[in-house]
Amino acid sequence: MDLILGVSVTHRTVFASLVENRSDGPVVLRTFSRPRQTADTLGFGDDQDMSRAVPEESMGDPSVVFTIGASEKGSDLFLDSEFGGTGRKKAQESLGLDVSMPSVRTQTVEIELKEILAECADAGYPEVRVVITMGLSDLVLHELTLQESDKSEGAEGRKKGDRVAIPGFGKSRRPGSDRERWLRQLAKESDARPEADQVAFLPMTPSETGHRRLLAVFPRSGEPVLPTLERFVDRGRKMPRFTMIETEASLLLGMSRLLVPADEVEPRRRLTIRVGSEDTAILFLEGLQVRHFESLRSITKYDPPETISSRILLLQDEYGLGEADEILVLCDGDETELLDLLAEFFPDSHILNLRPVLPPFADEFERDDSRESALAAAVALRALRDPLGKGLFEPVDLLPQRLMRRRRKEIPISWQNYALLGLLFASTLFFVSRYLGQQEEIDRAQARLEEQYKKDVVERNKALLKARQDSLMYVIMGYDKALQVLDTLLYGSDRWSRAMELTASNAAAVSGVWIETWSEVDGKLVMSGTATDRNQIVRLAARMDGTIDAMTFSTIRDWPVFSYRMTVPLETDLPAAARYLREQVQLGLDVPVTETSGGPDDLGESASEPATGPAS
């Protein structure tokens, strides 16, 4: 059974989808969600004024740098004035703040990930492969326009297998390759300094001058995924099987390619839109390659669909991209309204929903249409269908090699160790000698018995013991049958036992629900309690065929809490065996003896000393 736990780490939530690869395709078995910790993420000390914090819209925007496009052909409109000040330093200067503020402190998701893995193990899936995807808020996207170059600097004289240091990126495992040249150019154009194996390159359409373009994707400084994995390694304990770190940008590209027909001859222009609760990502494609990528933090799912459509039109005019032949949509929630409005705004474009390419849910109660759920299912789908990135998905894996190596633990050896080994050797030698001596005594005793008793006497005793053994086995079988009859009479005879068993099993299947009171009213079971989500109350009522009488909402320590009162039908019928016994008592008749009782008559004449069995 191939199980993949896809984990999506975003600004607010750590979401996981457990995906199983079945014969008819991958399906989502379970979903897990944990909110991110929010304590002091800006790194302010106790003696600093929190009012100096930068506004939310000025922090964590994905950096997308484009070197061609609007400056050559289109007009800037008002987009630069709207998005030009989203940098942290510019926002601080515009507010009159000190630009020498403390840097953002890295906050891991170790606790959330451990809780999800523990819940997954409690559900019966302890051994799973874990693949993680980073959201756009934790990524930096930088466009590279490659210049023609025959050889990289200092390529002469290198041997195969040498590791070459790249300024700002550590050492490259493939010196003299195209990737080394890309990393050198990225180091010149970008101030960020990630590790060399934490940079992925997505293919883009050529520039207007015919030069090759690439979209470099690498983690933002302060992202939580890599520090979390480092802490798992530093603990020295058994690590989960982390096999891949994907990115939201490359997953959107791979999901879009899944809808491209295999027999497409002429590349078509496509537009992929992902609308979330924090931002909106827009991906312009020509065939299977990226032409332009845009992340709009000012546009979310809470904005009207007209605003999203008008922004798409502005971007097309801004970068001279033209009208798309197909528009692929993925929304945080229901996409119906957005699909209908896009069909009105773009009548010549074919509007498609991107969600059907994701694995379906095995249980509708586990269904989740959020952006985090879609990313978790998408990274699991990529790990199952294209783990090496040789198909429709790009070979993106930001998991560093240093985190995949197993550290060797050196145990110091001193004189105490040698003394312990000597004591262990002496103990082993003593017990082996004792075993050999006892075995020799057993052999001598067996020899004396063989001399004392003749063989024919031993054979007669064997036949007698065999007959007694058979008789005893018949008695034991009679007792077993009688106990089975007794079990059928007693099982389920108490309606409260059955009600408690039914309630406990259904409450255990629905997480986040507590039952506080439990009573009988007019022959029905009335329960009341609390839950963290009203959908869980509906699931519990559906499982128990109950009716929700009342539901109230309140907040406890800024967490939503739902109180409910539910009526559940209570089974009052007695088991058939219990009803039969009551009828016999009322008629004043004795209960007839069943055939399952192992009495003396059942033993037959084969036993020389028949035993007595139990009566029903």
Coordinates of C-alpha atoms in Angstrom, one line a residue:
M1 CA 0.0 0.0 0.0
D2 CA 1.6 3.2 -1.2
L3 CA 0.8 6.1 1.1
I4 CA 1.9 9.7 0.7
L5 CA 1.3 12.5 3.3
G6 CA 1.2 15.7 1.3
V7 CA 1.8 18.7 3.6
S8 CA 1.1 22.3 2.7
V9 CA 2.7 25.0 4.8
T10 CA 1.2 28.5 4.4
H11 CA 1.3 31.7 6.4
R12 CA -1.5 30.7 8.7
T13 CA -2.0 26.9 8.4
V14 CA -0.2 23.6 8.2
F15 CA -2.5 21.3 6.2
A16 CA -1.9 17.6 5.3
S17 CA -3.7 15.2 3.0
L18 CA -3.1 11.4 3.3
V19 CA -3.3 10.1 -0.3
E20 CA -3.4 6.4 -1.2
N21 CA -2.4 5.1 -4.7
R22 CA -5.1 2.6 -5.6
S23 CA -5.6 0.7 -8.8
D24 CA -8.2 3.2 -10.1
G25 CA -6.0 6.2 -9.2
P26 CA -4.9 8.2 -6.1
V27 CA -7.6 9.1 -3.5
V28 CA -7.5 11.3 -0.4
L29 CA -8.1 9.1 2.7
R30 CA -7.8 11.6 5.6
T31 CA -7.1 15.3 6.0
F32 CA -5.3 17.0 9.0
S33 CA -5.1 20.7 9.8
R34 CA -3.2 22.7 12.4
P35 CA -3.1 26.5 12.8
R36 CA 0.4 28.1 12.8
Q37 CA 1.8 29.5 16.0
T38 CA 1.6 33.3 16.1
A39 CA 3.8 34.2 19.0
D40 CA 6.1 37.2 18.4
T41 CA 6.8 36.4 14.8
L42 CA 8.3 39.9 14.1
G43 CA 11.1 39.4 16.6
F44 CA 10.3 42.5 18.8
G45 CA 11.9 42.5 22.2
D46 CA 10.0 43.2 25.4
D47 CA 11.2 46.7 25.6
Q48 CA 10.2 47.7 22.1
D49 CA 7.0 49.3 21.0
M50 CA 4.8 46.9 19.0
S51 CA 3.1 49.9 17.4
R52 CA 6.1 50.1 15.1
A53 CA 5.2 46.9 13.4
V54 CA 5.0 47.0 9.6
P55 CA 1.4 46.6 8.2
E56 CA 0.5 43.2 7.0
E57 CA 0.2 44.1 3.4
S58 CA 3.9 45.2 3.4
M59 CA 5.3 42.0 4.6
G60 CA 6.0 38.6 2.9
D61 CA 5.0 39.5 -0.7
P62 CA 6.5 37.1 -3.2
S63 CA 9.3 38.9 -5.0
V64 CA 8.8 38.6 -8.8
V65 CA 11.4 40.5 -10.8
F66 CA 10.9 40.8 -14.6
T67 CA 13.5 42.3 -16.9
I68 CA 11.5 42.6 -20.1
G69 CA 7.9 43.1 -21.0
A70 CA 6.1 46.3 -19.9
S71 CA 9.1 48.6 -20.0
E72 CA 9.5 47.9 -23.7
K73 CA 6.0 47.5 -25.1
G74 CA 3.2 48.3 -22.6
S75 CA 2.3 51.2 -20.4
D76 CA 2.8 51.1 -16.6
L77 CA -0.8 52.3 -15.9
F78 CA -1.2 52.5 -12.2
L79 CA 0.1 49.1 -11.3
D80 CA 3.6 50.5 -10.3
S81 CA 2.1 53.0 -8.0
E82 CA -0.1 50.4 -6.4
F83 CA 2.6 47.6 -6.0
G84 CA 5.8 49.6 -6.1
G85 CA 5.7 50.2 -2.3
T86 CA 5.2 46.7 -1.2
G87 CA 8.8 46.2 -0.1
R88 CA 9.5 46.2 3.6
K89 CA 12.1 48.9 3.6
K90 CA 10.1 51.3 1.4
A91 CA 7.0 50.8 3.6
Q92 CA 9.0 51.5 6.8
E93 CA 10.5 54.7 5.3
S94 CA 7.1 55.9 4.1
L95 CA 5.8 55.4 7.7
G96 CA 8.8 57.2 9.2
L97 CA 10.1 54.1 10.9
D98 CA 13.6 53.1 11.7
V99 CA 14.9 50.9 8.9
S100 CA 17.3 49.2 11.3
M101 CA 14.5 47.2 13.0
P102 CA 15.2 43.7 14.3
S103 CA 15.1 41.0 11.6
V104 CA 12.3 38.6 11.4
R105 CA 12.8 35.6 13.6
T106 CA 12.4 32.2 12.1
Q107 CA 9.5 30.2 13.4
T108 CA 9.4 26.5 12.7
V109 CA 6.3 24.2 12.3
E110 CA 7.8 21.3 14.2
I111 CA 5.0 21.1 16.8
E112 CA 2.3 21.2 14.2
L113 CA 4.0 18.6 12.0
K114 CA 4.6 16.3 15.0
E115 CA 0.9 16.5 15.9
I116 CA -0.2 15.7 12.4
L117 CA 2.2 12.7 12.2
A118 CA 1.0 11.5 15.6
E119 CA -2.7 11.8 14.5
C120 CA -1.9 10.0 11.3
A121 CA -0.2 7.1 13.3
D122 CA -3.2 6.9 15.6
A123 CA -5.5 6.6 12.6
G124 CA -3.6 3.4 11.6
Y125 CA -1.0 4.9 9.2
P126 CA 2.3 5.0 11.1
E127 CA 4.6 4.6 8.0
V128 CA 4.1 7.2 5.4
R129 CA 6.3 9.2 3.0
V130 CA 6.1 12.9 3.7
V131 CA 6.3 15.5 0.9
I132 CA 6.0 19.2 1.6
T133 CA 5.1 22.2 -0.5
M134 CA 5.9 25.9 0.2
G135 CA 3.3 28.6 -0.4
L136 CA 4.1 31.7 -2.4
S137 CA 4.5 33.8 0.8
D138 CA 7.6 31.7 1.6
L139 CA 9.2 31.8 -1.9
V140 CA 11.2 34.3 -4.0
L141 CA 10.6 34.2 -7.7
H142 CA 13.2 35.8 -9.9
E143 CA 13.2 35.9 -13.7
L144 CA 16.5 35.3 -15.5
T145 CA 17.3 36.3 -19.1
L146 CA 20.3 34.2 -20.0
Q147 CA 23.2 35.5 -22.1
E148 CA 25.0 33.3 -24.5
S149 CA 28.2 31.9 -23.0
D150 CA 30.4 29.1 -24.2
K151 CA 32.0 28.1 -20.9
S152 CA 31.6 29.1 -17.3
E153 CA 34.4 30.9 -15.6
G154 CA 37.4 28.7 -14.8
A155 CA 35.9 25.7 -16.5
E156 CA 39.3 24.7 -17.9
G157 CA 41.3 22.1 -15.9
R158 CA 38.5 20.8 -13.9
K159 CA 38.1 17.1 -13.2
K160 CA 34.8 15.2 -13.3
G161 CA 33.2 15.1 -9.9
D162 CA 34.9 18.3 -8.6
R163 CA 32.7 20.6 -6.5
V164 CA 33.0 24.3 -7.5
A165 CA 32.2 27.1 -5.1
I166 CA 29.7 29.7 -6.4
P167 CA 29.7 33.0 -4.6
G168 CA 26.7 33.2 -2.3
F169 CA 25.4 29.7 -3.1
G170 CA 28.0 27.3 -1.7
K171 CA 29.4 24.5 -3.9
S172 CA 27.8 23.2 -7.0
R173 CA 27.6 19.4 -7.5
R174 CA 27.7 19.8 -11.3
P175 CA 30.6 22.2 -12.2
G176 CA 30.7 23.4 -15.7
S177 CA 27.0 22.7 -16.3
D178 CA 24.2 25.0 -17.4
R179 CA 22.9 25.1 -13.8
E180 CA 26.2 26.5 -12.6
R181 CA 26.0 29.4 -15.1
W182 CA 22.4 30.1 -14.0
L183 CA 23.4 30.2 -10.4
R184 CA 26.3 32.6 -11.1
Q185 CA 23.9 34.9 -13.0
L186 CA 21.3 34.7 -10.2
A187 CA 24.0 35.6 -7.7
K188 CA 24.8 38.8 -9.7
E189 CA 21.2 39.9 -10.1
S190 CA 19.7 38.9 -6.7
D191 CA 20.7 39.8 -3.1
A192 CA 19.3 36.6 -1.7
R193 CA 21.8 33.8 -0.9
P194 CA 20.1 30.4 -0.7
E195 CA 22.0 27.1 -0.9
A196 CA 22.8 25.9 -4.4
D197 CA 20.5 22.8 -4.2
Q198 CA 17.6 25.0 -2.9
V199 CA 17.2 26.8 -6.2
A200 CA 14.8 25.5 -8.9
F201 CA 14.5 26.8 -12.4
L202 CA 11.2 26.7 -14.4
P203 CA 11.4 27.1 -18.2
M204 CA 9.9 30.2 -19.7
T205 CA 9.2 31.4 -23.2
P206 CA 12.1 33.1 -25.0
S207 CA 12.5 36.9 -24.8
E208 CA 11.7 39.2 -27.6
T209 CA 15.4 39.2 -28.5
G210 CA 15.4 35.4 -28.7
H211 CA 17.3 34.8 -25.4
R212 CA 16.4 32.0 -23.1
R213 CA 14.4 32.8 -20.0
L214 CA 14.1 31.0 -16.7
L215 CA 12.1 31.6 -13.5
A216 CA 14.3 31.0 -10.5
V217 CA 12.4 29.8 -7.4
F218 CA 14.0 29.5 -4.0
P219 CA 13.0 29.8 -0.3
R220 CA 12.6 33.2 1.3
S221 CA 14.9 34.0 4.2
G222 CA 12.9 33.1 7.4
E223 CA 10.7 30.5 5.9
P224 CA 9.7 27.7 8.3
V225 CA 10.1 24.4 6.4
L226 CA 13.9 24.0 6.2
P227 CA 14.5 25.0 9.8
T228 CA 11.9 22.5 10.9
L229 CA 13.6 19.7 9.0
E230 CA 17.0 20.8 10.5
R231 CA 15.5 20.5 14.0
F232 CA 14.2 17.0 13.2
V233 CA 17.8 16.0 12.2
D234 CA 19.4 17.7 15.2
R235 CA 17.1 15.8 17.6
G236 CA 18.9 12.6 16.6
R237 CA 15.6 10.6 16.8
K238 CA 13.8 8.5 14.2
M239 CA 12.9 11.0 11.4
P240 CA 9.8 10.7 9.2
R241 CA 10.5 9.9 5.6
F242 CA 10.8 13.4 4.1
T243 CA 11.3 12.8 0.4
M244 CA 10.6 16.1 -1.3
I245 CA 10.0 19.8 -0.9
E246 CA 7.9 21.3 -3.7
T247 CA 6.7 24.9 -4.5
E248 CA 3.3 26.3 -5.2
A249 CA 4.5 27.9 -8.4
S250 CA 5.8 24.7 -9.9
L251 CA 2.7 22.7 -8.8
L252 CA 0.4 25.2 -10.5
L253 CA 2.4 24.7 -13.7
G254 CA 2.2 20.9 -13.4
M255 CA -1.5 20.9 -12.7
S256 CA -2.1 23.2 -15.7
R257 CA -0.1 20.8 -17.9
L258 CA -2.3 17.9 -16.8
L259 CA -5.2 19.5 -18.7
V260 CA -3.2 20.1 -21.9
P261 CA -4.2 17.5 -24.6
A262 CA -1.4 15.1 -25.5
D263 CA -2.1 15.6 -29.2
E264 CA -1.9 19.4 -29.2
V265 CA 0.0 20.5 -32.2
E266 CA 0.0 24.3 -32.0
P267 CA 0.8 25.8 -28.6
R268 CA -2.2 27.6 -27.1
R269 CA -2.2 30.5 -24.7
R270 CA -3.5 29.6 -21.3
L271 CA -4.2 31.6 -18.1
T272 CA -4.1 29.8 -14.7
I273 CA -5.7 31.6 -11.8
R274 CA -5.4 30.5 -8.2
V275 CA -7.5 32.7 -5.9
G276 CA -6.9 32.3 -2.1
S277 CA -7.7 33.9 1.1
E278 CA -4.4 35.7 1.3
D279 CA -3.4 36.4 -2.3
T280 CA -4.1 35.6 -5.9
A281 CA -1.6 33.9 -8.3
I282 CA -1.9 34.3 -12.1
L283 CA 0.2 32.2 -14.4
F284 CA 0.4 33.0 -18.1
L285 CA 1.3 30.0 -20.3
E286 CA 2.2 29.4 -23.9
G287 CA 1.9 25.7 -24.6
L288 CA 3.8 24.0 -21.7
Q289 CA 6.1 26.9 -20.8
V290 CA 5.6 29.9 -18.5
R291 CA 5.4 33.3 -20.1
H292 CA 4.6 35.4 -17.1
F293 CA 3.9 34.9 -13.4
E294 CA 2.1 37.4 -11.2
S295 CA 1.3 37.3 -7.5
L296 CA -1.3 39.9 -6.3
R297 CA -1.6 40.1 -2.6
S298 CA -4.2 42.9 -2.8
I299 CA -6.7 40.5 -4.5
T300 CA -8.2 37.6 -2.5
K301 CA -11.3 35.4 -2.6
Y302 CA -13.2 38.0 -0.5
D303 CA -13.1 40.5 -3.4
P304 CA -15.9 40.4 -5.9
P305 CA -15.3 38.3 -9.1
E306 CA -15.6 41.5 -11.1
T307 CA -12.5 42.9 -9.5
I308 CA -10.5 39.7 -10.3
S309 CA -11.6 39.8 -13.9
S310 CA -10.8 43.5 -14.3
R311 CA -7.3 42.9 -12.9
I312 CA -6.7 40.1 -15.4
L313 CA -7.6 42.5 -18.2
L314 CA -5.2 45.1 -16.8
L315 CA -2.4 42.6 -16.6
Q316 CA -3.0 41.5 -20.2
D317 CA -2.8 45.1 -21.4
E318 CA 0.2 45.9 -19.1
Y319 CA 2.4 43.2 -20.4
G320 CA 0.9 42.8 -23.9
L321 CA 0.0 39.2 -23.3
G322 CA -3.1 39.1 -25.5
E323 CA -6.3 37.1 -24.9
A324 CA -6.0 33.6 -23.6
D325 CA -7.5 30.6 -25.4
E326 CA -8.1 28.8 -22.1
I327 CA -8.5 30.0 -18.5
L328 CA -7.9 27.4 -15.8
V329 CA -9.3 28.4 -12.4
L330 CA -8.6 27.1 -8.8
C331 CA -10.4 28.9 -6.0
D332 CA -10.3 28.7 -2.2
G333 CA -13.8 27.3 -1.9
D334 CA -16.5 27.0 -4.5
E335 CA -15.4 28.2 -8.0
T336 CA -18.9 28.3 -9.5
E337 CA -19.5 32.0 -9.2
L338 CA -16.0 32.9 -10.5
L339 CA -16.3 30.5 -13.4
D340 CA -19.6 32.0 -14.5
L341 CA -18.3 35.5 -14.3
L342 CA -15.1 34.8 -16.2
A343 CA -17.2 33.2 -18.9
E344 CA -19.0 36.5 -19.3
F345 CA -15.8 38.6 -19.2
F346 CA -13.9 36.4 -21.6
P347 CA -16.5 34.9 -24.0
D348 CA -13.9 33.8 -26.5
S349 CA -11.9 31.8 -23.9
H350 CA -12.6 28.3 -22.8
I351 CA -13.1 28.3 -19.0
L352 CA -12.0 25.2 -17.1
N353 CA -11.9 24.1 -13.5
L354 CA -8.5 23.0 -12.3
R355 CA -9.8 21.0 -9.3
P356 CA -10.8 17.8 -11.2
V357 CA -7.1 17.0 -11.8
L358 CA -6.6 16.5 -8.0
P359 CA -7.2 13.2 -6.3
P360 CA -10.9 12.7 -5.2
F361 CA -11.9 12.2 -1.5
A362 CA -12.7 8.7 -0.4
D363 CA -15.0 10.1 2.3
E364 CA -17.2 13.2 1.6
F365 CA -17.0 14.1 5.3
E366 CA -13.3 14.7 4.8
R367 CA -13.8 16.9 1.8
D368 CA -12.0 20.3 2.0
D369 CA -11.9 22.8 -0.9
S370 CA -9.4 25.2 0.6
R371 CA -6.2 26.3 -1.1
E372 CA -4.1 24.5 1.5
S373 CA -6.0 21.2 0.8
A374 CA -5.5 21.6 -3.0
L375 CA -1.7 22.2 -2.6
A376 CA -1.3 19.2 -0.2
A377 CA -3.2 16.9 -2.6
A378 CA -1.2 18.3 -5.6
V379 CA 2.2 17.6 -4.1
A380 CA 1.1 14.1 -3.1
L381 CA -0.2 13.6 -6.7
R382 CA 3.2 14.8 -8.1
A383 CA 5.1 12.4 -5.7
L384 CA 2.9 9.4 -7.0
R385 CA 2.7 10.1 -10.7
D386 CA 5.9 11.9 -11.5
P387 CA 8.4 11.6 -8.6
L388 CA 11.5 12.4 -10.7
G389 CA 9.9 15.3 -12.6
K390 CA 10.4 13.8 -16.0
G391 CA 6.8 14.1 -17.1
L392 CA 4.4 17.0 -16.9
F393 CA 5.8 18.2 -13.6
E394 CA 9.1 20.0 -13.3
P395 CA 12.0 18.3 -11.4
V396 CA 11.7 20.7 -8.4
D397 CA 13.0 19.5 -5.1
L398 CA 14.3 22.0 -2.6
L399 CA 15.2 19.3 0.0
P400 CA 19.0 19.9 0.7
Q401 CA 21.3 16.9 0.4
R402 CA 22.8 17.6 3.8
L403 CA 19.4 16.9 5.4
M404 CA 19.2 13.5 3.7
R405 CA 22.5 12.2 5.0
R406 CA 22.5 10.1 8.1
R407 CA 24.8 11.4 10.7
R408 CA 27.2 8.8 12.2
K409 CA 27.3 8.8 16.0
E410 CA 30.7 8.1 17.4
I411 CA 30.6 6.2 20.7
P412 CA 33.7 7.0 22.9
I413 CA 35.4 3.7 24.1
S414 CA 37.1 3.8 27.5
W415 CA 38.3 1.1 30.0
Q416 CA 34.8 0.7 31.3
N417 CA 33.6 -0.5 27.9
Y418 CA 36.4 -3.1 27.8
A419 CA 35.5 -4.2 31.4
L420 CA 31.8 -4.6 30.4
L421 CA 32.7 -6.6 27.3
G422 CA 34.9 -8.9 29.4
L423 CA 32.1 -9.4 32.0
L424 CA 29.7 -10.2 29.1
F425 CA 32.0 -12.8 27.7
A426 CA 32.5 -14.5 31.0
S427 CA 28.8 -14.6 31.7
T428 CA 28.2 -16.1 28.3
L429 CA 30.8 -18.7 28.8
F430 CA 29.4 -19.7 32.2
F431 CA 25.8 -20.1 31.0
V432 CA 26.9 -22.1 27.9
S433 CA 28.8 -24.5 30.1
R434 CA 25.8 -24.8 32.5
Y435 CA 23.5 -25.6 29.5
L436 CA 25.9 -28.3 28.2
G437 CA 26.1 -29.9 31.7
Q438 CA 22.3 -30.0 32.2
Q439 CA 21.8 -31.4 28.7
E440 CA 24.3 -34.2 29.5
E441 CA 22.3 -35.0 32.7
I442 CA 19.1 -35.2 30.8
D443 CA 20.6 -37.6 28.3
R444 CA 21.8 -39.9 31.1
A445 CA 18.3 -39.9 32.8
Q446 CA 16.7 -40.8 29.5
A447 CA 19.1 -43.7 29.1
R448 CA 18.3 -45.1 32.5
L449 CA 14.5 -44.9 31.8
E450 CA 15.0 -46.8 28.6
E451 CA 16.8 -49.6 30.4
Q452 CA 14.3 -49.8 33.3
Y453 CA 11.1 -49.9 31.2
K454 CA 10.5 -52.3 28.3
K455 CA 9.3 -51.0 24.9
D456 CA 6.0 -52.9 24.9
V457 CA 5.0 -51.5 28.3
V458 CA 5.7 -48.0 27.1
E459 CA 3.6 -48.6 24.0
R460 CA 0.6 -49.8 26.0
N461 CA 0.9 -46.7 28.3
K462 CA 0.9 -44.5 25.2
A463 CA -2.4 -46.0 23.9
L464 CA -4.0 -45.5 27.3
L465 CA -2.8 -41.9 27.5
K466 CA -4.0 -41.3 24.0
A467 CA -7.5 -42.5 24.9
R468 CA -7.6 -40.3 28.0
Q469 CA -6.4 -37.4 26.0
D470 CA -9.2 -37.8 23.4
S471 CA -11.8 -38.1 26.1
L472 CA -10.5 -34.9 27.7
M473 CA -10.6 -33.1 24.3
Y474 CA -14.3 -34.0 23.9
V475 CA -15.1 -32.5 27.3
I476 CA -13.2 -29.3 26.4
M477 CA -15.1 -29.0 23.1
G478 CA -18.4 -29.4 25.0
Y479 CA -17.4 -26.6 27.4
D480 CA -16.5 -24.4 24.4
K481 CA -19.9 -25.0 22.7
A482 CA -21.8 -24.3 26.0
L483 CA -19.8 -21.0 26.4
Q484 CA -20.7 -20.0 22.9
V485 CA -24.4 -20.5 23.6
L486 CA -24.1 -18.5 26.8
D487 CA -22.4 -15.7 24.9
T488 CA -25.3 -15.5 22.4
L489 CA -27.7 -15.2 25.3
L490 CA -25.9 -12.4 27.0
Y491 CA -24.4 -10.3 24.2
G492 CA -26.3 -7.1 23.6
S493 CA -29.0 -7.8 26.2
D494 CA -28.5 -4.4 27.9
R495 CA -29.7 -1.5 25.7
W496 CA -27.5 1.0 27.6
S497 CA -24.4 -1.1 26.8
R498 CA -25.4 -1.0 23.2
A499 CA -26.1 2.7 23.3
M500 CA -22.8 3.4 25.0
E501 CA -20.9 1.3 22.4
L502 CA -22.6 3.1 19.5
T503 CA -22.0 6.5 20.9
A504 CA -18.4 5.8 21.8
S505 CA -17.5 4.4 18.3
N506 CA -19.2 7.3 16.4
A507 CA -17.7 10.0 18.7
A508 CA -14.2 8.4 18.2
A509 CA -14.7 8.5 14.4
V510 CA -15.4 12.3 14.5
S511 CA -12.6 14.4 15.8
G512 CA -13.2 17.7 17.7
V513 CA -16.5 16.7 19.3
W514 CA -17.1 16.3 23.1
I515 CA -20.2 14.8 24.8
E516 CA -20.9 16.4 28.2
T517 CA -24.4 15.1 29.2
W518 CA -26.2 11.9 28.3
S519 CA -29.8 11.1 29.4
E520 CA -33.0 9.4 28.3
V521 CA -36.1 11.5 27.6
D522 CA -39.3 9.8 26.3
G523 CA -37.5 6.7 25.2
K524 CA -34.9 8.7 23.2
L525 CA -31.3 9.5 24.0
V526 CA -30.6 13.2 24.5
M527 CA -26.9 14.3 24.3
S528 CA -25.4 17.7 24.7
G529 CA -21.8 18.9 24.3
T530 CA -19.3 21.1 22.5
A531 CA -17.4 21.0 19.3
T532 CA -14.7 23.1 17.6
D533 CA -16.5 23.0 14.2
R534 CA -20.2 22.8 13.4
N535 CA -19.4 20.5 10.5
Q536 CA -18.2 17.9 13.0
I537 CA -21.6 18.1 14.8
V538 CA -23.4 17.4 11.5
R539 CA -21.1 14.5 10.9
L540 CA -21.9 13.0 14.3
A541 CA -25.6 13.4 13.8
A542 CA -25.4 11.8 10.4
R543 CA -23.5 8.8 11.8
M544 CA -26.0 8.2 14.7
D545 CA -29.2 9.0 12.7
G546 CA -29.8 11.8 15.2
T547 CA -31.6 15.2 15.1
I548 CA -29.8 18.4 16.1
D549 CA -32.2 20.3 18.4
A550 CA -30.1 23.3 19.1
M551 CA -26.7 24.8 18.3
T552 CA -25.1 27.9 19.8
F553 CA -21.8 29.7 19.1
S554 CA -19.4 31.3 21.5
T555 CA -15.7 32.0 21.7
I556 CA -13.3 30.8 24.4
R557 CA -9.8 32.3 24.3
D558 CA -10.4 33.6 20.8
W559 CA -11.3 30.1 19.6
P560 CA -14.7 29.3 18.2
V561 CA -16.7 26.8 20.2
F562 CA -20.1 25.4 19.2
S563 CA -22.5 24.0 21.8
Y564 CA -25.2 21.6 20.7
R565 CA -28.1 19.4 21.9
M566 CA -28.9 16.3 19.9
T567 CA -31.7 13.6 20.0
V568 CA -30.8 10.1 19.0
P569 CA -33.2 7.1 18.8
L570 CA -32.6 4.5 21.5
E571 CA -32.9 0.8 20.6
T572 CA -35.2 -1.0 23.1
D573 CA -35.7 -4.4 21.5
L574 CA -34.3 -7.4 23.4
P575 CA -32.2 -10.0 21.6
A576 CA -34.1 -12.9 20.1
A577 CA -32.5 -15.4 22.6
A578 CA -33.5 -13.3 25.6
R579 CA -37.1 -13.0 24.3
Y580 CA -37.3 -16.8 23.8
L581 CA -36.2 -17.4 27.3
R582 CA -38.8 -15.0 28.7
E583 CA -41.5 -16.7 26.8
Q584 CA -40.5 -20.1 28.2
V585 CA -40.5 -18.8 31.7
Q586 CA -43.9 -17.3 31.3
L587 CA -45.3 -20.6 30.0
G588 CA -43.7 -22.4 32.9
L589 CA -41.7 -24.7 30.7
D590 CA -38.2 -25.8 31.1
V591 CA -35.6 -24.7 28.5
P592 CA -34.8 -27.7 26.3
V593 CA -31.3 -29.1 26.2
T594 CA -29.5 -27.9 23.1
E595 CA -27.4 -30.2 20.9
T596 CA -24.3 -28.1 21.5
S597 CA -23.9 -29.4 25.1
G598 CA -21.0 -31.7 25.3
G599 CA -22.6 -34.5 27.5
P600 CA -21.2 -38.0 28.1
D601 CA -23.2 -39.5 25.2
D602 CA -21.2 -37.3 22.7
L603 CA -17.9 -38.9 23.7
G604 CA -18.6 -42.2 21.9
E605 CA -17.2 -45.6 22.8
S606 CA -13.6 -44.9 21.7
A607 CA -12.5 -43.6 25.1
S608 CA -11.6 -46.2 27.6
E609 CA -12.5 -43.8 30.5
P610 CA -15.4 -41.5 29.3
A611 CA -15.5 -38.1 30.9
T612 CA -18.6 -36.0 31.8
G613 CA -19.4 -32.8 29.8
P614 CA -21.3 -29.7 30.7
A615 CA -25.1 -29.5 30.3
S616 CA -26.8 -26.6 28.7

